[in-house]
Coordinates of C-alpha atoms in Angstrom, one line a residue:
Chain A
X1 CA 63.8 115.0 132.4
X2 CA 62.1 116.8 129.4
X3 CA 63.9 120.1 130.5
X4 CA 67.3 117.9 130.7
X5 CA 66.5 116.5 127.1
X6 CA 65.9 120.0 125.6
X7 CA 68.7 121.2 127.1
X8 CA 70.7 118.2 125.9
X9 CA 69.3 119.0 122.3
X10 CA 70.4 122.7 122.2
X11 CA 74.0 121.7 123.3
X12 CA 74.0 119.1 120.5
X13 CA 72.4 121.7 117.9
X14 CA 75.3 124.0 118.7
X15 CA 77.8 121.1 118.3
X16 CA 76.2 119.9 115.2
X17 CA 76.5 123.5 113.7
X18 CA 80.3 123.9 114.2
X19 CA 81.2 120.5 113.5
X20 CA 79.1 120.5 110.0
X21 CA 80.8 123.5 109.0
X22 CA 84.4 121.7 109.4
X23 CA 83.2 118.5 107.8
X24 CA 81.4 120.3 105.0
X25 CA 84.8 122.0 104.1
X26 CA 86.5 118.6 104.4
X27 CA 84.3 116.9 102.1
X28 CA 84.3 119.5 99.6
X29 CA 88.3 119.6 99.3
X30 CA 88.1 115.9 99.1
X31 CA 85.6 116.1 96.6
X32 CA 87.4 118.6 94.1
X33 CA 91.1 117.8 95.1
X34 CA 90.9 114.0 95.9
X35 CA 93.1 114.6 98.8
X36 CA 92.4 114.0 102.7
X37 CA 93.3 117.1 104.4
X38 CA 95.1 116.2 107.6
X39 CA 95.4 119.5 108.2
X40 CA 91.8 120.7 108.3
X41 CA 91.8 120.5 112.2
X42 CA 94.6 123.0 112.2
X43 CA 92.9 125.3 110.0
X44 CA 90.3 125.4 112.6
X45 CA 92.7 126.2 115.3
X46 CA 94.3 129.0 112.9
X47 CA 90.6 130.6 113.0
X48 CA 90.6 130.3 116.9
X49 CA 94.1 132.1 117.1
X50 CA 92.8 134.9 114.7
X51 CA 90.2 135.9 117.3
X52 CA 93.1 135.7 119.9
X53 CA 95.2 137.9 118.1
X54 CA 92.6 140.4 116.8
X55 CA 89.8 140.5 119.3
X56 CA 91.1 139.5 122.5
X57 CA 94.5 141.2 122.2
X58 CA 93.7 144.1 120.1
X59 CA 90.0 144.7 120.6
X60 CA 88.8 144.7 117.1
X61 CA 85.0 144.0 117.1
X62 CA 84.2 140.3 117.6
X63 CA 82.4 139.8 114.1
X64 CA 84.8 141.9 112.2
X65 CA 87.4 139.6 113.6
X66 CA 85.7 136.5 112.7
X67 CA 85.6 137.8 109.0
X68 CA 89.4 138.6 108.8
X69 CA 89.8 135.0 110.3
X70 CA 87.7 133.7 107.5
X71 CA 89.7 135.4 104.9
X72 CA 93.1 134.5 106.6
X73 CA 92.4 131.0 107.0
X74 CA 90.8 130.8 103.4
X75 CA 94.4 132.4 102.4
X76 CA 96.1 129.4 104.1
X77 CA 94.0 127.3 102.0
X78 CA 94.9 128.9 98.8
X79 CA 98.5 128.5 99.9
X80 CA 98.3 124.8 100.4
X81 CA 96.6 124.6 97.3
X82 CA 99.3 126.1 95.2
X83 CA 102.2 124.9 97.3
X84 CA 101.4 121.4 98.2
X85 CA 98.3 119.8 96.4
X86 CA 98.9 121.1 92.8
X87 CA 102.5 119.9 92.4
X88 CA 101.1 116.7 94.3
X89 CA 97.9 116.1 92.1
X90 CA 98.8 112.7 90.8
X91 CA 100.0 111.4 94.0
X92 CA 97.1 111.2 96.4
X93 CA 99.3 109.7 99.2
X94 CA 101.8 112.4 98.9
X95 CA 99.0 115.0 99.4
X96 CA 98.1 113.8 102.6
X97 CA 101.5 113.4 103.6
X98 CA 102.2 117.1 102.8
X99 CA 99.1 118.1 104.7
X100 CA 100.4 116.2 108.0
X101 CA 103.6 118.1 107.2
X102 CA 101.8 121.5 107.1
X103 CA 99.8 120.5 110.2
X104 CA 102.9 120.2 112.1
X105 CA 104.1 123.4 110.8
X106 CA 100.9 125.4 111.8
X107 CA 101.0 123.6 115.3
X108 CA 104.7 124.8 116.0
X109 CA 104.0 128.4 114.5
X110 CA 100.9 128.6 116.9
X111 CA 103.2 127.4 119.8
X112 CA 106.1 130.0 118.8
X113 CA 103.5 132.9 118.8
X114 CA 101.4 132.2 121.5
X115 CA 102.9 129.7 123.6
X116 CA 101.6 126.1 124.9
X117 CA 99.0 127.5 127.4
X118 CA 95.3 128.0 127.1
X119 CA 94.3 131.2 126.0
X120 CA 91.4 132.8 127.7
X121 CA 89.1 134.7 125.5
X122 CA 86.1 137.0 126.9
X123 CA 82.9 136.1 125.5
X124 CA 81.6 139.0 123.0
X125 CA 78.2 138.7 125.2
X126 CA 76.9 137.3 128.3
X127 CA 73.7 137.3 127.5
X128 CA 71.5 134.2 127.8
X129 CA 68.1 133.4 126.7
X130 CA 66.2 131.4 129.5
X131 CA 63.6 129.4 127.9
X132 CA 62.8 127.9 131.2
X133 CA 64.4 127.4 134.7
X134 CA 66.7 124.7 133.4
X135 CA 66.8 125.2 129.6
X136 CA 69.2 128.1 128.8
X137 CA 70.8 129.2 125.4
X138 CA 73.7 131.7 125.5
X139 CA 73.4 134.2 123.0
X140 CA 77.0 133.3 121.9
X141 CA 76.2 129.9 121.0
X142 CA 73.1 131.0 119.1
X143 CA 75.3 133.0 116.8
X144 CA 77.4 129.8 116.0
X145 CA 73.8 128.2 115.1
X146 CA 72.9 130.8 113.1
X147 CA 75.9 131.6 111.3
X148 CA 76.3 127.8 110.3
X149 CA 72.9 127.9 108.9
X150 CA 73.4 131.2 107.1
X151 CA 76.9 129.9 105.7
X152 CA 75.7 126.6 104.7
X153 CA 72.7 127.7 103.0
X154 CA 74.8 130.3 101.1
X155 CA 77.4 127.3 100.0
X156 CA 74.4 125.2 99.1
X157 CA 73.2 128.4 96.8
X158 CA 76.6 128.7 95.2
X159 CA 77.2 125.1 94.5
X160 CA 73.5 124.4 93.1
X161 CA 72.5 127.8 91.5
X162 CA 75.6 129.6 90.2
X163 CA 78.0 128.9 87.1
X164 CA 81.1 128.7 89.5
X165 CA 79.2 126.0 91.5
X166 CA 78.2 124.1 88.6
X167 CA 81.7 124.1 87.4
X168 CA 83.2 122.8 90.9
X169 CA 80.6 120.1 90.9
X170 CA 81.5 119.0 87.5
X171 CA 85.2 118.9 88.0
X172 CA 84.3 117.0 91.5
X173 CA 82.3 114.2 89.4
X174 CA 84.7 114.1 86.4
X175 CA 88.1 116.2 86.3
X176 CA 88.9 115.0 82.3
X177 CA 85.5 115.6 81.2
X178 CA 85.4 119.0 82.9
X179 CA 88.5 120.1 81.8
X180 CA 87.6 119.1 78.2
X181 CA 84.3 121.6 78.5
X182 CA 86.8 124.3 79.2
X183 CA 86.6 124.6 83.2
X184 CA 90.0 125.2 84.8
X185 CA 90.8 122.5 87.0
X186 CA 93.2 124.8 88.9
X187 CA 90.6 127.5 89.4
X188 CA 88.0 125.2 90.7
X189 CA 90.9 123.6 92.9
X190 CA 91.4 126.9 94.3
X191 CA 87.9 128.0 94.8
X192 CA 87.3 124.7 96.7
X193 CA 90.2 125.0 99.1
X194 CA 89.4 128.6 99.8
X195 CA 85.9 127.7 100.9
X196 CA 86.7 124.6 102.6
X197 CA 89.8 126.1 104.4
X198 CA 87.6 129.3 105.3
X199 CA 84.6 127.3 106.8
X200 CA 87.2 125.5 109.3
X201 CA 88.6 128.9 110.1
X202 CA 84.9 130.5 110.7
X203 CA 83.9 127.4 112.9
X204 CA 87.2 127.9 114.7
X205 CA 86.7 131.8 115.0
X206 CA 83.1 131.6 116.0
X207 CA 83.9 129.0 118.8
X208 CA 87.0 130.4 120.0
X209 CA 85.3 131.9 123.1
X210 CA 83.5 128.9 123.8
X211 CA 86.3 126.2 123.9
X212 CA 89.8 126.1 125.0
X213 CA 92.1 127.5 122.7
X214 CA 95.4 126.0 122.6
X215 CA 98.0 125.0 119.6
X216 CA 96.8 121.2 119.9
X217 CA 93.0 121.6 119.6
X218 CA 93.1 120.6 116.1
X219 CA 93.5 117.0 117.2
X220 CA 90.0 116.3 118.4
X221 CA 88.3 118.2 115.7
X222 CA 90.0 116.2 113.0
X223 CA 88.9 113.0 114.7
X224 CA 85.4 114.3 114.8
X225 CA 85.4 115.5 111.2
X226 CA 86.8 112.2 110.2
X227 CA 84.1 110.2 111.7
X228 CA 81.5 112.6 110.5
X229 CA 82.4 112.5 107.0
X230 CA 83.0 108.7 106.7
X231 CA 79.5 108.3 108.7
X232 CA 77.8 110.6 106.2
X233 CA 79.7 108.8 103.3
X234 CA 82.8 110.4 101.6
X235 CA 82.2 113.0 99.0
X236 CA 78.4 113.9 100.1
X237 CA 77.8 117.2 101.6
X238 CA 74.3 116.5 102.5
X239 CA 75.6 113.2 104.2
X240 CA 78.2 115.3 106.2
X241 CA 75.4 117.7 107.4
X242 CA 73.0 114.9 108.6
X243 CA 76.1 112.8 109.9
X244 CA 77.1 116.0 112.0
X245 CA 73.7 116.5 113.7
X246 CA 73.5 112.5 113.9
X247 CA 77.1 112.5 115.8
X248 CA 76.3 115.6 117.8
X249 CA 73.4 114.4 119.3
X250 CA 74.9 110.9 120.4
X251 CA 78.2 112.4 121.7
X252 CA 76.4 114.9 123.7
X253 CA 73.6 112.5 125.2
X254 CA 76.5 110.2 126.1
X255 CA 78.7 112.7 127.4
X256 CA 75.6 114.0 129.5
X257 CA 74.9 110.5 130.8
X258 CA 78.4 109.0 131.0
X259 CA 81.6 110.9 130.2
X260 CA 83.2 112.6 127.3
X261 CA 85.8 109.7 126.9
X262 CA 83.0 107.2 126.9
X263 CA 81.5 109.5 124.3
X264 CA 84.7 109.5 122.2
X265 CA 85.0 105.8 122.2
X266 CA 81.1 105.4 121.0
X267 CA 81.8 107.9 118.1
X268 CA 84.9 106.1 116.9
X269 CA 83.3 102.6 117.3
X270 CA 80.5 104.3 115.0
X271 CA 83.2 105.1 112.7
X272 CA 84.5 101.6 112.5
X273 CA 81.0 100.1 112.5
X274 CA 79.8 102.2 109.3
X275 CA 83.3 101.4 107.6
X276 CA 82.7 97.5 108.3
X277 CA 78.9 97.2 107.2
X278 CA 78.7 100.1 104.8
X279 CA 82.1 101.3 103.7
X280 CA 80.3 104.1 101.4
X281 CA 78.5 105.9 104.5
X282 CA 74.8 106.7 104.8
X283 CA 74.8 108.8 101.7
X284 CA 78.0 107.8 99.6
X285 CA 77.9 106.2 96.4
X286 CA 80.0 102.9 95.6
X287 CA 82.1 104.6 92.8
X288 CA 83.5 107.2 95.1
X289 CA 86.5 105.6 96.7
Chain B
X1 CA 133.8 89.1 100.5
X2 CA 133.3 92.7 100.4
X3 CA 130.1 92.3 101.8
X4 CA 131.4 90.5 104.7
X5 CA 134.1 92.9 105.4
X6 CA 131.6 95.7 105.4
X7 CA 129.4 93.9 107.6
X8 CA 132.2 93.1 110.1
X9 CA 133.5 96.9 110.1
X10 CA 129.7 98.0 110.5
X11 CA 129.1 95.6 113.5
X12 CA 132.4 96.9 115.1
X13 CA 131.5 100.5 114.7
X14 CA 128.1 100.0 116.1
X15 CA 129.8 98.2 119.2
X16 CA 132.4 101.4 119.4
X17 CA 130.0 103.8 118.9
X18 CA 128.3 104.7 122.4
X19 CA 131.8 105.0 123.8
X20 CA 132.6 108.1 121.8
X21 CA 129.1 109.8 123.1
X22 CA 128.1 111.6 126.1
X23 CA 125.5 110.1 128.4
X24 CA 122.4 112.0 127.0
X25 CA 123.6 111.0 123.6
X26 CA 123.9 107.4 124.7
X27 CA 120.4 107.5 125.7
X28 CA 119.4 108.9 122.5
X29 CA 121.5 106.1 120.7
X30 CA 119.0 103.5 122.7
X31 CA 115.6 105.4 121.6
X32 CA 117.0 105.4 118.0
X33 CA 117.8 101.5 118.2
X34 CA 114.1 100.8 119.3
X35 CA 113.0 103.1 116.8
X36 CA 114.9 101.4 114.0
X37 CA 112.9 98.1 114.7
X38 CA 109.5 100.3 114.9
X39 CA 110.1 101.7 111.5
X40 CA 111.5 98.5 110.1
X41 CA 108.2 96.7 111.3
X42 CA 106.3 99.3 109.9
X43 CA 108.1 98.7 106.4
X44 CA 107.0 95.1 106.6
X45 CA 103.4 96.2 107.1
X46 CA 103.4 98.6 104.2
X47 CA 104.7 95.9 101.7
X48 CA 101.1 94.8 101.3
X49 CA 100.4 98.3 100.0
X50 CA 98.3 99.2 103.0
X51 CA 99.5 102.3 105.1
X52 CA 98.2 102.1 109.0
X53 CA 98.1 105.0 111.1
X54 CA 97.6 102.6 114.3
X55 CA 101.0 101.2 114.5
X56 CA 102.3 103.4 117.4
X57 CA 99.4 102.3 119.3
X58 CA 100.2 98.4 118.4
X59 CA 103.7 99.2 119.8
X60 CA 102.0 100.7 123.0
X61 CA 99.9 97.4 123.1
X62 CA 103.3 95.5 123.6
X63 CA 104.7 98.3 126.1
X64 CA 101.5 97.9 128.2
X65 CA 101.3 94.4 128.1
X66 CA 104.8 93.6 128.9
X67 CA 104.7 96.3 131.9
X68 CA 101.6 94.6 133.2
X69 CA 103.0 90.9 132.9
X70 CA 105.8 91.9 135.0
X71 CA 103.8 94.1 137.5
X72 CA 100.6 92.1 138.0
X73 CA 102.2 88.4 137.2
X74 CA 105.7 89.0 138.3
X75 CA 107.1 87.6 135.3
X76 CA 110.7 87.6 134.5
X77 CA 111.2 90.7 132.1
X78 CA 112.7 89.1 128.9
X79 CA 109.8 86.6 128.9
X80 CA 107.1 89.2 129.5
X81 CA 108.8 91.3 126.5
X82 CA 108.2 88.3 124.6
X83 CA 104.5 87.9 125.6
X84 CA 103.8 91.7 125.2
X85 CA 105.1 91.3 121.7
X86 CA 102.5 88.1 121.2
X87 CA 99.7 90.3 122.7
X88 CA 100.5 93.3 120.0
X89 CA 100.5 90.5 117.3
X90 CA 97.0 89.0 118.9
X91 CA 95.7 92.3 119.1
X92 CA 96.5 93.0 115.5
X93 CA 94.9 89.7 114.5
X94 CA 91.8 90.6 116.1
X95 CA 91.7 94.2 114.6
X96 CA 92.4 92.6 111.1
X97 CA 88.9 91.2 110.9
X98 CA 87.3 94.7 110.9
X99 CA 90.2 96.5 109.2
X100 CA 90.8 94.4 106.2
X101 CA 87.4 94.7 105.0
X102 CA 89.0 98.2 103.8
X103 CA 91.7 99.3 101.5
X104 CA 93.5 102.5 100.8
X105 CA 91.8 105.6 102.3
X106 CA 89.3 103.7 104.3
X107 CA 92.1 101.4 105.8
X108 CA 94.2 104.4 106.8
X109 CA 91.1 106.1 108.6
X110 CA 89.9 102.8 110.2
X111 CA 93.2 101.8 111.6
X112 CA 93.4 105.6 112.9
X113 CA 90.0 105.0 114.8
X114 CA 90.9 101.5 115.9
X115 CA 94.0 103.0 117.4
X116 CA 92.4 105.9 119.2
X117 CA 89.8 103.7 120.7
X118 CA 92.5 101.6 122.2
X119 CA 94.3 104.4 123.6
X120 CA 90.8 106.0 124.9
X121 CA 90.4 102.4 126.7
X122 CA 93.9 103.2 128.2
X123 CA 92.7 106.7 129.4
X124 CA 89.3 105.5 130.7
X125 CA 90.2 102.4 132.8
X126 CA 92.5 103.5 135.7
X127 CA 92.7 99.7 136.6
X128 CA 94.8 98.0 135.1
X129 CA 95.8 100.6 132.9
X130 CA 96.8 103.5 135.0
X131 CA 94.3 106.3 133.2
X132 CA 95.9 109.3 131.7
X133 CA 98.9 109.0 134.1
X134 CA 99.9 105.7 132.9
X135 CA 102.1 103.0 134.6
X136 CA 105.0 104.0 136.6
X137 CA 107.8 102.1 138.0
X138 CA 108.0 99.1 135.5
X139 CA 110.5 97.0 136.6
X140 CA 113.9 97.2 134.6
X141 CA 115.8 94.5 132.9
X142 CA 117.5 92.4 135.6
X143 CA 121.3 92.7 135.4
X144 CA 123.3 89.9 134.1
X145 CA 126.8 88.7 133.2
X146 CA 127.9 87.0 130.0
X147 CA 131.6 86.4 131.2
X148 CA 133.6 89.1 129.6
X149 CA 130.9 91.8 129.9
X150 CA 128.7 92.8 132.8
X151 CA 125.3 94.2 131.8
X152 CA 124.3 96.8 134.3
X153 CA 120.9 98.1 133.0
X154 CA 121.4 101.6 134.9
X155 CA 123.8 102.4 132.1
X156 CA 122.5 103.3 128.7
X157 CA 125.5 101.5 127.1
X158 CA 124.5 98.2 128.5
X159 CA 120.8 98.4 127.4
X160 CA 122.0 99.8 123.9
X161 CA 124.0 96.4 123.8
X162 CA 121.0 94.5 124.7
X163 CA 118.3 96.3 122.8
X164 CA 120.7 96.4 119.7
X165 CA 121.3 92.6 119.6
X166 CA 117.5 92.1 120.1
X167 CA 116.9 94.5 117.1
X168 CA 119.5 93.0 114.9
X169 CA 118.1 89.6 115.2
X170 CA 114.4 91.0 114.6
X171 CA 115.8 92.8 111.3
X172 CA 117.5 89.5 110.4
X173 CA 114.2 87.5 110.7
X174 CA 112.2 90.1 108.9
X175 CA 114.8 90.4 106.1
X176 CA 114.4 86.4 106.0
X177 CA 110.5 86.9 105.9
X178 CA 110.8 89.5 103.1
X179 CA 113.0 87.0 100.9
X180 CA 110.7 84.0 101.8
X181 CA 108.0 82.8 99.7
X182 CA 105.7 84.7 102.0
X183 CA 107.5 87.8 101.4
X184 CA 107.4 87.8 97.8
X185 CA 103.7 87.1 97.8
X186 CA 103.6 90.3 99.8
X187 CA 105.1 92.2 97.2
X188 CA 102.6 90.5 94.6
X189 CA 99.6 91.4 96.7
X190 CA 100.7 95.0 96.8
X191 CA 101.8 95.5 93.2
X192 CA 99.2 93.1 91.2
X193 CA 96.6 92.1 93.7
X194 CA 93.9 91.3 91.0
X195 CA 96.5 89.0 89.4
X196 CA 97.6 87.6 92.8
X197 CA 94.1 86.8 93.6
X198 CA 93.5 84.9 90.1
X199 CA 96.5 82.9 90.8
X200 CA 94.8 81.5 93.8
X201 CA 96.5 83.7 96.6
X202 CA 94.2 84.5 99.4
X203 CA 95.1 88.2 99.3
X204 CA 93.3 89.3 102.5
X205 CA 95.0 86.2 104.5
X206 CA 98.4 87.6 103.3
X207 CA 97.6 91.2 104.1
X208 CA 96.6 89.9 107.7
X209 CA 99.9 88.2 108.1
X210 CA 102.1 90.9 107.3
X211 CA 99.8 93.1 109.7
X212 CA 100.3 90.5 112.3
X213 CA 104.0 89.9 112.1
X214 CA 104.8 93.6 111.7
X215 CA 102.7 94.2 114.5
X216 CA 104.7 91.6 116.8
X217 CA 107.9 93.4 116.0
X218 CA 106.2 96.7 116.7
X219 CA 105.1 95.3 120.2
X220 CA 108.4 94.1 120.9
X221 CA 109.9 97.4 120.3
X222 CA 107.4 98.9 122.7
X223 CA 108.3 96.4 125.3
X224 CA 112.0 97.2 124.7
X225 CA 110.9 101.0 125.4
X226 CA 108.7 100.5 128.4
X227 CA 111.4 98.5 130.4
X228 CA 113.9 101.2 129.7
X229 CA 112.1 104.4 130.7
X230 CA 110.3 102.7 133.2
X231 CA 106.9 104.8 132.8
X232 CA 104.6 104.9 129.7
X233 CA 101.2 106.7 129.4
X234 CA 98.5 107.1 126.7
X235 CA 100.3 110.1 125.2
X236 CA 103.5 108.1 124.7
X237 CA 101.8 106.5 121.6
X238 CA 99.7 109.5 120.3
X239 CA 99.4 110.1 116.8
X240 CA 102.4 112.7 116.9
X241 CA 104.7 109.7 117.5
X242 CA 102.9 107.9 114.5
X243 CA 103.4 111.2 112.3
X244 CA 107.3 110.8 113.0
X245 CA 107.3 107.1 111.9
X246 CA 105.5 108.1 108.8
X247 CA 108.0 111.0 108.3
X248 CA 111.0 108.2 108.6
X249 CA 109.4 105.7 106.3
X250 CA 108.8 108.4 103.7
X251 CA 111.9 110.5 103.9
X252 CA 114.0 107.3 103.6
X253 CA 111.6 105.6 101.3
X254 CA 109.9 102.2 101.5
X255 CA 111.2 100.5 98.2
X256 CA 114.2 98.8 100.0
X257 CA 114.6 97.4 103.4
X258 CA 117.2 99.9 104.8
X259 CA 115.5 103.1 103.3
X260 CA 113.2 103.4 106.2
X261 CA 116.0 103.0 108.7
X262 CA 118.2 105.3 106.6
X263 CA 115.2 108.0 107.2
X264 CA 114.9 107.0 111.0
X265 CA 118.8 107.5 111.5
X266 CA 119.2 110.5 109.4
X267 CA 116.2 112.7 110.8
X268 CA 117.2 111.7 114.6
X269 CA 121.0 112.6 113.8
X270 CA 119.4 115.9 112.3
X271 CA 117.1 116.2 115.3
X272 CA 119.0 115.2 118.3
X273 CA 122.5 116.5 117.1
X274 CA 121.9 119.4 114.9
X275 CA 118.7 120.9 116.2
X276 CA 119.1 120.2 120.1
X277 CA 122.8 121.4 119.9
X278 CA 122.1 124.5 118.3
X279 CA 118.9 125.2 120.6
X280 CA 116.0 124.8 118.0
X281 CA 114.2 122.4 120.2
X282 CA 110.8 124.3 119.8
X283 CA 111.3 124.2 116.3
X284 CA 111.4 120.6 116.0
X285 CA 107.9 119.9 114.9
X286 CA 108.1 122.8 112.4
X287 CA 111.6 121.4 111.0
X288 CA 109.8 118.0 110.7
X289 CA 106.9 119.4 108.9
X290 CA 109.0 121.1 106.6
X291 CA 111.5 118.1 106.0
X292 CA 108.4 115.9 105.1
X293 CA 106.8 118.4 102.7
X294 CA 110.1 119.1 101.1
X295 CA 110.9 115.5 100.7
X296 CA 107.4 114.4 99.6
X297 CA 107.9 117.2 97.0
X298 CA 111.3 117.1 95.7
X299 CA 112.5 113.6 96.9
X300 CA 109.3 111.5 96.5
X301 CA 111.3 108.2 96.4
X302 CA 113.2 108.8 99.7
X303 CA 116.9 109.3 100.4
X304 CA 117.4 105.3 99.3
X305 CA 116.6 106.6 95.8
X306 CA 119.8 108.7 96.2
X307 CA 121.9 105.9 97.4
X308 CA 120.7 103.7 94.4
X309 CA 121.9 106.4 92.2
X310 CA 125.3 106.6 93.7
X311 CA 126.1 103.0 93.9
X312 CA 123.2 101.9 91.4
X313 CA 125.2 101.4 88.0
X314 CA 127.8 99.0 89.7
X315 CA 125.2 96.8 91.6
X316 CA 121.9 97.2 89.3
X317 CA 119.6 94.8 91.4
X318 CA 116.0 95.3 92.4

């Protein structure tokens, strides 16, 4: 029993790592831009396909392909900022609708480029760390966990300790006051979109060999990310990380003892429950709507 | 007088329309008719200012309920369709308790989550919902005759006339609702919710009313669909379909009654006639996505604003 729990815990930790990368990016975009990026799951998918194209098809080393995926998906984020969210800045519903349109375009491009079938990606390493007879941690999962911790720490340092980070947080709190202080709204929007999208891309790239890569994989990712950001409190980065861990543990445990669909139902019920009882989430503040 | 002439001409054109089309185009026409009811009911829902992402799942509730009433209880199909619509309205009423504690973005996400839960329940419970494969062999409408015309429901034309009549009646009812004091209050709740509240209007009760009524019509659309295609599954009502409905409403515009219907008809014609004939089937989501983005960027008030501009000066009314 202890071993089963330990293994479930490790699985949950792995799930929490990539979920928090996705969710933190989504929160960052919402905080700075004020739009709900429905295409976030498809940015994750684009990161996974960067691995298909570079690592599985051409044979670029795995971590180099991940880095390329990060830059590529970050670039998609910049494109979205310039072409969609900037012209629609005064129209929050418009930004949401435009991101749904962008989602469909990315999905159709993936279908046209790679087909609807599932991609098989050979894992970069088959090594497994054997902790005990029944508790094992594949190295490829450890890579995801370590990368998530490193990236989120780097983001935390950037936001709390650098000038750009200060500017970003200032314009998230009050765009007009920030603009009056000489902070360029367009520039902070660009940085936020690049980082937010790149985090989703990295999560997709890192997990590509471990999940089934297909053009419609973004759907479950965005559903999970919504659950996490609502439970954590929209606009709260710390909340998103804590809620990712919480959600990953609940989901993994329910999946282990019942099945995946029940776990999804439990997750969505958690979301509805939080919305009814405490709409600001665990860490949100009331004035952020 | 002019309006009556236009109305009669339009009705005649709609009756004559299927006879100029191929069999597959007639089938598309049936789907289009059902979708018109769906998108018009969606507009009724948005009158109070809340945009739901669960509307297509509510349509599915009507489809599943009506199919199960005929399959399990052997009810007469038209009766089970009405009961399906009532079930959808009842489910919406139950959902309104948690959902209308939220507004705006939270309502959007909440309705999305509620819809997904219902869809997952269909997937999880093989009995009675049939699991991921859904329900098959749903009873078709029984054939009948009204003297001068025999309804034979293997023919799409017959189903088009049947569904068209139902949809026309529903549209008329929705139009009446919108122009009744209740409908005017919906508008007030949307544009001046604080003022409406201060005037003694129970804002939440009116939001619930709009939601329940719209859901009933969506459920009827689902029932019409289920007994036409004969097979439904959880993916028939997934978020992609919801995105199409949203696109129709946005492209058409939601300020007028005809806006979303216009969007639905135009995009269906673009999609089915133009894209399918030209062989762009695979690019369908891409083009839908692009149309959605372009219309929100360059035509934020929808196609209806173009119509209003063309006929506007002569008929300057709200």
